[in-house]
Amino acid sequence: MKLKKQVTVCGAAIFCVAVFSLYLMLDRVQHDPARHQSGGNFPRSQISVLQNRIEQLEQLLEENHEIISHIKDSVLELRAHADGQPAPPRRDNASWALPPESRPSFLAVSPQDCQFALGGKGESPDLQMLAVYSLLPFDNQDGGVWKQGFDITYEPTEWDTEPLQVFVVPHSHNDPGWIKTFDKYYYDQTQHILNSMVLKMQEDPRRRFIWSEISFFSKWWDNISAQKRAAVRRLVGNGQLEMVTGGWVMPDEANSHYFAMIDQLIEGHQWLEKNIGVTPRSGWAVDPFGYSSTMPYLLKRSNLTGMVIQRVHYAIKKHFAATQNLEFMWRQTWDSDSSTDIFCHMMPFYSYDVPHTCGPDPKICCQFDFKRLPGGRINCPWKVPPRAITEANVAERAQLLLDQYRKKSKLYRSKVLLVPLGDDFRYDKPQEWDAQFLNYQRIFDFLNAQPQLHVQAQFGTLSDYFDALYKKVGIVPGMRPPGFPVLSGDFFSYADREDHYWTGYFTSRPFYKSLDRVLEAHLRGAELLFSLALAHARRAGASSRYPLSDYSLLSSARRNLGLFQHHDAITGTAKEAVVVDYGVRLLHSLTNLKRVIINAAHYLVLGDKDVYHYDPATPFLSVDDTRLNQDSLPERTVVKLEASPRFLVVFNPLEQERLSLVPLLVDSPHVRVLSEEGQPLPAQLSAHWSSATDVVPDVYQGFCCPQLSILARLPALGLRVLQLQKSFDGHATLQSSVRLYLHGRDVFVRKQEAVPVHVFPAAPDDFCVENQHLRGCFSGRSGLLQSLRRTGEEREQRVNSEFFIYGTRTSKDKSGAYLFLPDGEAKPYAPKDPPIVRVMEGPLFSEVSSYYQHVQTVVRLYNVPGVEGLSLDISCLVDIRDHVNKELALRFSTDIESDDTFFTDLNGFQIQPRRYQQKLPLQANFYPMPAMAYIQDTQSRLTLHTAQALGVSSLGSGQLEVILDRRLMQDDNRGLGQGLKDNKRTCNRFRLLLERRSTANKSSGFFSKLASVLKALGFPGARTGSPEVQDSRPVSFPSLLSHITSMHLNAEALVLPVAQQPALPALRSFAPLSTTLPCDFHILNLRTLQAEDDSLPSAEAALILHRKGFDCSLEAKNLGFNCTTSQGQLALGSLFQGLELGSLQPTSLTLMYPLGTASNSTNIHLHPMEIATFRVRLG
């Protein structure tokens, strides 16, 4: 503590001296008589300029007097509280004051780091999707045989000088769960497809096949003979079988988070490398319902060079076909040097099935799907069946098919044509292999033998097609083909016909979307702790005593999380029984990950590692919560207090230190909390409510679940040891008080003596709760938020929250799991009873709870310094199981002048600007929101952060609206055959963050203003600029505070009570990082790699880092921790305390390719937005 005080005092002194010295230096430059006498280097005209600069500097010093004051106050606080005793909270102007901070905090952002959000460098893309949307009429005119397109004509001589090269690519799309469970599909169909593939591909070396879902392939691999495995390796080696994309699944791109997208890609790629020795080159995503620009970035960084997409809005397909823009280089919006470009092929027609892939006329193409030959189980809806190819009919049939090929090729810029040949679960019987391959080969042989037709047709893999295209245009894979356009943006939202927009699945089954993110957070935490514990155990020579079997639990969890990223899983679009199967897998892995975390934390907090003993029967730590079933909400563990102290271990999975309220349940109000050094910590005690009016006896809480709330500073990625003692000292914990407004309802209120409850039979007047940063005001009648005001501001910002209900259409087509087809604008939610409103106020947080019939909402305001206290915590417990064809929405209405523009995130990775399109129906204006959405004007930005993926829109200026749940009684005719009737009680969690634009130069306050003065004086390297993002530019970034708020919401601290035992070993908090990480760096994962034995860990790990892009133009005060940026520089060698970095090898994203040679230097550099993977050895 003394050292910290000295460091702070020295830092403050150095800061003051530096600024004052600069002032004196400039002062001397202006008044130095020697310079004037010698004529100097300053003509008189420049002296006046310099005078202005000095005045600016004086103004800077004046403006930043508060920074100096803050440091001075912090130093005084340190001196006053060097013994660590927190001062008791005090009341001041009706808001609670807090124990003083034990250290100062500041924001120091390099001006160069603010330049990135300004963009402006590099060439503009040829196609910007936001502009394309504004341009298109979306008039859906009848196009003839190609109903959503147009008539295609050509001259027969067009290929005389350059023949048409056709690659027919056989494929089978295998959903890892949809109508059947993953296992049922495998046993009924997939294993037969793959078994037949090995047999039939060996019959003719000209045959080709592609496969993408490694989840299925690995299960099959585990069940086949060594002989068959060798045959597979031969087929891959000679180019007959290609593994495309190579992820665990073909993921949904709307609801999935980038951590899970990367993780399933690594899982698939690592499996392929280990078992087959192959690295995927091309991406194949024919079935996700719309496409995110995150995926091409991840594929490019994994060293893939081409990709195929299919489900894009039919109007965009038509427009791109008409302008020959169906193939393009897909570039990230922030990219200034084309380093993110990847070649993308968009399929032009309605579907990836055979009738919609050979050309524009499905009636003709269906005749060349030889599974539909007469006598089979499926036929052609167009009533003209296929005919087996014979010598007698081959000329006529080949000419008919060639006409379709030629027409399709007219939509593309090259004379190389891709023709997929497959559908869902195709090729599951040897007869189909024969029917397709033999008949097509007869056609190819005929066409290739007719030189006057100028066509070369053959079976091919996806990379065969791309390679031929690259060769034709004279480039190597990965380069931009000359004459092809560059595109940026994404392909949401998707409509396949008419006004049938696939925007319902952005919210469908929100319970499981939430469970997905809980599992993801636990997987990341378990990966980090397991890797660190294993490295420390190895360094101490104790790895033989460590439970290495935990690695198989990690591996299984990776695969279950990966499986759920499938485009019929996280989307909420599978059959009810399949959803249960997914849920059981998710819960099973969640339980196992808690065990991995407990075992790692046990080892890391022991003061003496020699006493470590792993006993699976009696875990050293217990879990923070439990779930009874796969569809249950979590119930927190109750900590029983006894005469001897109870210890807690608290895990912070963030790479930044955090000051947080740590929630837990205790069985007695007589409790005090101490640090491991024995110093008392502030803790708030509240009653646990089982319903709007019932207090549960003997359990005390501080959140929507029962808990005591302890204010604790948690080390970055670390473990903090706390102790609980029984104490009858009334001042040991901070009390809260409750006001309960019954709104005229006649209900019994059960009270608890320890927490005062004041009951009011009527509704209150409007009221407010506040902390040191924010004041939130609420409607007395509804209990819902009405406005926000930031401390120090006169202006109240209207932020009115209301619930709304959407119905569905009365016509034939209705909303279902995929589609959102509302019956008009939403109507206000009108419950039969007014809400019971409960207002709880306490020194560490206050909250307002509103209990409605179908939704209970809790809005909490933390009275904690730093990030937690700068936003509102909102949770909505939704239960619409008695609704019929209704969707519940939460709408925020503000006076922010956002016009028709709003912003949503893509996969938690990047922000995509959106525009409300009046020409499109209401449902077309909804977009996925996996992590956040915001609206803004020139003065303010309001961000809604979410802990689960949901659908979002802004239907009017100043509005943000999120769909919370949907209950729909019918199928929407997209193959599922069910409605959405298996709703659960679901807790949706949010943070609402109001930010202001900086009023002075909009960079990073004092530091950037100082840089602008230095630049004007000719000092090198002092770049600056205004990073205000204009809505017209198709790029935007969250602020640093917004990024950190999102991480606080999505990576909660985990509380692990130490099991009661007679003789407790000495425990010590664990802080793994020796230095503070720059706050624009995120440790995405530290993933231990597998050894030769699949079930055991190797000595290497994948360290995956993400440097976030951020907007400096929003104010960042009172962050609560030292936030600095370093222009992308990071010294990894000294990052982990007590561990040496044995080796460091930069690799491609999924570790398949080394990037350069491993060097002795452990200093790395990342550009903003980049994700980088390093193969490391810690020990």
mmCIF file of N, CA, C and O in Angstrom, residues 204-258:
data_model
loop_
_atom_site.group_PDB
_atom_site.id
_atom_site.type_symbol
_atom_site.label_atom_id
_atom_site.label_comp_id
_atom_site.label_asym_id
_atom_site.label_seq_id
_atom_site.Cartn_x
_atom_site.Cartn_y
_atom_site.Cartn_z
ATOM 1 N N ASP A 204 -14.429 -44.151 -59.952
ATOM 2 C CA ASP A 204 -14.050 -43.334 -61.119
ATOM 3 C C ASP A 204 -13.263 -42.126 -60.625
ATOM 4 O O ASP A 204 -13.796 -41.309 -59.869
ATOM 5 N N PRO A 205 -12.001 -41.978 -61.033
ATOM 6 C CA PRO A 205 -11.186 -40.860 -60.533
ATOM 7 C C PRO A 205 -11.679 -39.491 -60.982
ATOM 8 O O PRO A 205 -11.221 -38.467 -60.468
ATOM 9 N N ARG A 206 -12.644 -39.437 -61.908
ATOM 10 C CA ARG A 206 -13.178 -38.139 -62.353
ATOM 11 C C ARG A 206 -14.255 -37.608 -61.404
ATOM 12 O O ARG A 206 -14.696 -36.470 -61.548
ATOM 13 N N ARG A 207 -14.677 -38.420 -60.469
ATOM 14 C CA ARG A 207 -15.749 -37.995 -59.551
ATOM 15 C C ARG A 207 -15.207 -37.068 -58.467
ATOM 16 O O ARG A 207 -14.060 -37.190 -58.048
ATOM 17 N N ARG A 208 -16.057 -36.161 -58.044
ATOM 18 C CA ARG A 208 -15.682 -35.178 -57.018
ATOM 19 C C ARG A 208 -16.810 -35.048 -55.989
ATOM 20 O O ARG A 208 -17.984 -35.311 -56.275
ATOM 21 N N PHE A 209 -16.436 -34.577 -54.786
ATOM 22 C CA PHE A 209 -17.432 -34.383 -53.719
ATOM 23 C C PHE A 209 -16.859 -33.378 -52.725
ATOM 24 O O PHE A 209 -15.638 -33.327 -52.528
ATOM 25 N N ILE A 210 -17.734 -32.571 -52.139
ATOM 26 C CA ILE A 210 -17.280 -31.645 -51.083
ATOM 27 C C ILE A 210 -18.067 -31.925 -49.806
ATOM 28 O O ILE A 210 -19.210 -32.378 -49.844
ATOM 29 N N TRP A 211 -17.428 -31.631 -48.670
ATOM 30 C CA TRP A 211 -18.046 -31.845 -47.360
ATOM 31 C C TRP A 211 -17.663 -30.692 -46.438
ATOM 32 O O TRP A 211 -16.527 -30.216 -46.475
ATOM 33 N N SER A 212 -18.600 -30.253 -45.587
ATOM 34 C CA SER A 212 -18.255 -29.103 -44.731
ATOM 35 C C SER A 212 -18.400 -29.340 -43.234
ATOM 36 O O SER A 212 -17.639 -28.765 -42.466
ATOM 37 N N GLU A 213 -19.351 -30.168 -42.767
ATOM 38 C CA GLU A 213 -19.631 -30.238 -41.322
ATOM 39 C C GLU A 213 -18.710 -31.251 -40.639
ATOM 40 O O GLU A 213 -18.953 -32.457 -40.706
ATOM 41 N N ILE A 214 -17.700 -30.773 -39.933
ATOM 42 C CA ILE A 214 -16.727 -31.664 -39.294
ATOM 43 C C ILE A 214 -17.339 -32.366 -38.074
ATOM 44 O O ILE A 214 -16.894 -33.434 -37.680
ATOM 45 N N SER A 215 -18.384 -31.787 -37.474
ATOM 46 C CA SER A 215 -19.053 -32.455 -36.345
ATOM 47 C C SER A 215 -19.513 -33.852 -36.770
ATOM 48 O O SER A 215 -19.286 -34.836 -36.057
ATOM 49 N N PHE A 216 -20.148 -33.950 -37.922
ATOM 50 C CA PHE A 216 -20.576 -35.244 -38.441
ATOM 51 C C PHE A 216 -19.384 -36.098 -38.873
ATOM 52 O O PHE A 216 -19.317 -37.299 -38.601
ATOM 53 N N PHE A 217 -18.453 -35.468 -39.585
ATOM 54 C CA PHE A 217 -17.341 -36.211 -40.174
ATOM 55 C C PHE A 217 -16.496 -36.867 -39.076
ATOM 56 O O PHE A 217 -16.051 -38.015 -39.219
ATOM 57 N N SER A 218 -16.282 -36.144 -37.963
ATOM 58 C CA SER A 218 -15.454 -36.690 -36.884
ATOM 59 C C SER A 218 -16.158 -37.858 -36.195
ATOM 60 O O SER A 218 -15.517 -38.831 -35.790
ATOM 61 N N LYS A 219 -17.476 -37.766 -36.065
ATOM 62 C CA LYS A 219 -18.233 -38.869 -35.447
ATOM 63 C C LYS A 219 -18.125 -40.116 -36.330
ATOM 64 O O LYS A 219 -17.931 -41.242 -35.827
ATOM 65 N N TRP A 220 -18.244 -39.918 -37.637
ATOM 66 C CA TRP A 220 -18.110 -41.037 -38.576
ATOM 67 C C TRP A 220 -16.690 -41.619 -38.521
ATOM 68 O O TRP A 220 -16.501 -42.829 -38.487
ATOM 69 N N TRP A 221 -15.707 -40.736 -38.489
ATOM 70 C CA TRP A 221 -14.294 -41.148 -38.470
ATOM 71 C C TRP A 221 -14.007 -42.064 -37.277
ATOM 72 O O TRP A 221 -13.268 -43.035 -37.383
ATOM 73 N N ASP A 222 -14.625 -41.728 -36.140
ATOM 74 C CA ASP A 222 -14.406 -42.529 -34.923
ATOM 75 C C ASP A 222 -14.969 -43.942 -35.048
ATOM 76 O O ASP A 222 -14.643 -44.815 -34.239
ATOM 77 N N ASN A 223 -15.838 -44.147 -36.041
ATOM 78 C CA ASN A 223 -16.524 -45.432 -36.164
ATOM 79 C C ASN A 223 -16.107 -46.234 -37.396
ATOM 80 O O ASN A 223 -16.748 -47.235 -37.715
ATOM 81 N N ILE A 224 -15.066 -45.785 -38.123
ATOM 82 C CA ILE A 224 -14.672 -46.517 -39.330
ATOM 83 C C ILE A 224 -13.308 -47.173 -39.141
ATOM 84 O O ILE A 224 -12.546 -46.820 -38.240
ATOM 85 N N SER A 225 -13.013 -48.091 -40.022
ATOM 86 C CA SER A 225 -11.778 -48.868 -39.930
ATOM 87 C C SER A 225 -10.578 -48.058 -40.409
ATOM 88 O O SER A 225 -10.724 -47.043 -41.102
ATOM 89 N N ALA A 226 -9.400 -48.546 -40.062
ATOM 90 C CA ALA A 226 -8.152 -47.923 -40.522
ATOM 91 C C ALA A 226 -8.066 -47.960 -42.038
ATOM 92 O O ALA A 226 -7.562 -47.028 -42.677
ATOM 93 N N GLN A 227 -8.586 -49.027 -42.622
ATOM 94 C CA GLN A 227 -8.557 -49.176 -44.082
ATOM 95 C C GLN A 227 -9.387 -48.077 -44.749
ATOM 96 O O GLN A 227 -8.974 -47.467 -45.730
ATOM 97 N N LYS A 228 -10.560 -47.828 -44.182
ATOM 98 C CA LYS A 228 -11.441 -46.805 -44.751
ATOM 99 C C LYS A 228 -10.846 -45.408 -44.532
ATOM 100 O O LYS A 228 -10.940 -44.535 -45.403
ATOM 101 N N ARG A 229 -10.213 -45.199 -43.388
ATOM 102 C CA ARG A 229 -9.553 -43.913 -43.141
ATOM 103 C C ARG A 229 -8.461 -43.650 -44.170
ATOM 104 O O ARG A 229 -8.309 -42.525 -44.667
ATOM 105 N N ALA A 230 -7.700 -44.682 -44.495
ATOM 106 C CA ALA A 230 -6.636 -44.540 -45.494
ATOM 107 C C ALA A 230 -7.222 -44.187 -46.854
ATOM 108 O O ALA A 230 -6.666 -43.358 -47.599
ATOM 109 N N ALA A 231 -8.383 -44.788 -47.174
ATOM 110 C CA ALA A 231 -9.047 -44.484 -48.450
ATOM 111 C C ALA A 231 -9.487 -43.021 -48.488
ATOM 112 O O ALA A 231 -9.355 -42.346 -49.525
ATOM 113 N N VAL A 232 -10.000 -42.515 -47.356
ATOM 114 C CA VAL A 232 -10.409 -41.109 -47.282
ATOM 115 C C VAL A 232 -9.202 -40.188 -47.512
ATOM 116 O O VAL A 232 -9.276 -39.227 -48.274
ATOM 117 N N ARG A 233 -8.089 -40.512 -46.873
ATOM 118 C CA ARG A 233 -6.892 -39.678 -47.040
ATOM 119 C C ARG A 233 -6.432 -39.669 -48.500
ATOM 120 O O ARG A 233 -5.979 -38.643 -49.004
ATOM 121 N N ARG A 234 -6.568 -40.821 -49.174
ATOM 122 C CA ARG A 234 -6.198 -40.889 -50.590
ATOM 123 C C ARG A 234 -7.119 -40.002 -51.432
ATOM 124 O O ARG A 234 -6.671 -39.279 -52.315
ATOM 125 N N LEU A 235 -8.431 -40.062 -51.146
ATOM 126 C CA LEU A 235 -9.398 -39.251 -51.902
ATOM 127 C C LEU A 235 -9.131 -37.756 -51.712
ATOM 128 O O LEU A 235 -9.251 -36.966 -52.648
ATOM 129 N N VAL A 236 -8.784 -37.383 -50.481
ATOM 130 C CA VAL A 236 -8.456 -35.978 -50.218
ATOM 131 C C VAL A 236 -7.148 -35.618 -50.927
ATOM 132 O O VAL A 236 -7.027 -34.568 -51.571
ATOM 133 N N GLY A 237 -6.187 -36.514 -50.835
ATOM 134 C CA GLY A 237 -4.868 -36.251 -51.419
ATOM 135 C C GLY A 237 -4.903 -36.087 -52.922
ATOM 136 O O GLY A 237 -4.179 -35.252 -53.484
ATOM 137 N N ASN A 238 -5.758 -36.858 -53.614
ATOM 138 C CA ASN A 238 -5.780 -36.728 -55.079
ATOM 139 C C ASN A 238 -6.823 -35.736 -55.579
ATOM 140 O O ASN A 238 -7.092 -35.651 -56.785
ATOM 141 N N GLY A 239 -7.417 -34.975 -54.648
ATOM 142 C CA GLY A 239 -8.307 -33.880 -55.049
ATOM 143 C C GLY A 239 -9.729 -34.289 -55.359
ATOM 144 O O GLY A 239 -10.516 -33.466 -55.831
ATOM 145 N N GLN A 240 -10.113 -35.546 -55.094
ATOM 146 C CA GLN A 240 -11.496 -35.958 -55.359
ATOM 147 C C GLN A 240 -12.460 -35.481 -54.273
ATOM 148 O O GLN A 240 -13.596 -35.143 -54.553
ATOM 149 N N LEU A 241 -11.996 -35.500 -53.039
ATOM 150 C CA LEU A 241 -12.817 -35.066 -51.901
ATOM 151 C C LEU A 241 -12.201 -33.807 -51.315
ATOM 152 O O LEU A 241 -11.001 -33.782 -51.007
ATOM 153 N N GLU A 242 -13.019 -32.751 -51.194
ATOM 154 C CA GLU A 242 -12.529 -31.512 -50.587
ATOM 155 C C GLU A 242 -13.326 -31.189 -49.334
ATOM 156 O O GLU A 242 -14.564 -31.253 -49.348
ATOM 157 N N MET A 243 -12.596 -30.836 -48.267
ATOM 158 C CA MET A 243 -13.245 -30.356 -47.056
ATOM 159 C C MET A 243 -13.353 -28.828 -47.184
ATOM 160 O O MET A 243 -12.341 -28.126 -47.269
ATOM 161 N N VAL A 244 -14.588 -28.329 -47.252
ATOM 162 C CA VAL A 244 -14.801 -26.895 -47.466
ATOM 163 C C VAL A 244 -15.168 -26.207 -46.152
ATOM 164 O O VAL A 244 -15.880 -26.776 -45.326
ATOM 165 N N THR A 245 -14.690 -25.030 -45.950
ATOM 166 C CA THR A 245 -14.768 -24.242 -44.706
ATOM 167 C C THR A 245 -14.083 -24.990 -43.564
ATOM 168 O O THR A 245 -13.152 -24.502 -42.961
ATOM 169 N N GLY A 246 -14.557 -26.181 -43.254
ATOM 170 C CA GLY A 246 -13.883 -27.009 -42.256
ATOM 171 C C GLY A 246 -14.212 -26.658 -40.822
ATOM 172 O O GLY A 246 -13.495 -27.057 -39.906
ATOM 173 N N GLY A 247 -15.304 -25.926 -40.600
ATOM 174 C CA GLY A 247 -15.723 -25.638 -39.229
ATOM 175 C C GLY A 247 -16.450 -26.828 -38.624
ATOM 176 O O GLY A 247 -16.811 -27.781 -39.318
ATOM 177 N N TRP A 248 -16.669 -26.775 -37.303
ATOM 178 C CA TRP A 248 -17.415 -27.849 -36.647
ATOM 179 C C TRP A 248 -18.820 -27.928 -37.233
ATOM 180 O O TRP A 248 -19.385 -29.007 -37.376
ATOM 181 N N VAL A 249 -19.381 -26.752 -37.580
ATOM 182 C CA VAL A 249 -20.692 -26.659 -38.216
ATOM 183 C C VAL A 249 -20.631 -25.562 -39.279
ATOM 184 O O VAL A 249 -19.618 -24.888 -39.421
ATOM 185 N N MET A 250 -21.721 -25.405 -40.016
ATOM 186 C CA MET A 250 -21.898 -24.233 -40.883
ATOM 187 C C MET A 250 -22.697 -23.229 -40.045
ATOM 188 O O MET A 250 -23.915 -23.327 -39.946
ATOM 189 N N PRO A 251 -22.019 -22.280 -39.403
ATOM 190 C CA PRO A 251 -22.692 -21.523 -38.333
ATOM 191 C C PRO A 251 -23.706 -20.505 -38.844
ATOM 192 O O PRO A 251 -23.590 -19.992 -39.957
ATOM 193 N N ASP A 252 -24.700 -20.263 -37.991
ATOM 194 C CA ASP A 252 -25.545 -19.085 -38.172
ATOM 195 C C ASP A 252 -24.653 -17.856 -38.075
ATOM 196 O O ASP A 252 -23.700 -17.832 -37.288
ATOM 197 N N GLU A 253 -24.944 -16.843 -38.866
ATOM 198 C CA GLU A 253 -24.092 -15.649 -38.854
ATOM 199 C C GLU A 253 -24.793 -14.433 -38.264
ATOM 200 O O GLU A 253 -24.203 -13.365 -38.179
ATOM 201 N N ALA A 254 -26.048 -14.611 -37.816
ATOM 202 C CA ALA A 254 -26.804 -13.501 -37.239
ATOM 203 C C ALA A 254 -26.664 -13.445 -35.728
ATOM 204 O O ALA A 254 -26.355 -12.399 -35.153
ATOM 205 N N ASN A 255 -26.892 -14.591 -35.064
ATOM 206 C CA ASN A 255 -26.960 -14.619 -33.601
ATOM 207 C C ASN A 255 -25.659 -15.052 -32.938
ATOM 208 O O ASN A 255 -25.502 -14.886 -31.737
ATOM 209 N N SER A 256 -24.757 -15.649 -33.700
ATOM 210 C CA SER A 256 -23.546 -16.207 -33.096
ATOM 211 C C SER A 256 -22.552 -15.108 -32.742
ATOM 212 O O SER A 256 -22.439 -14.101 -33.437
ATOM 213 N N HIS A 257 -21.819 -15.322 -31.650
ATOM 214 C CA HIS A 257 -20.811 -14.385 -31.171
ATOM 215 C C HIS A 257 -19.458 -14.788 -31.749
ATOM 216 O O HIS A 257 -19.191 -15.965 -31.961
ATOM 217 N N TYR A 258 -18.608 -13.820 -32.008
ATOM 218 C CA TYR A 258 -17.371 -14.136 -32.719
ATOM 219 C C TYR A 258 -16.448 -15.063 -31.945
ATOM 220 O O TYR A 258 -15.676 -15.815 -32.550
#
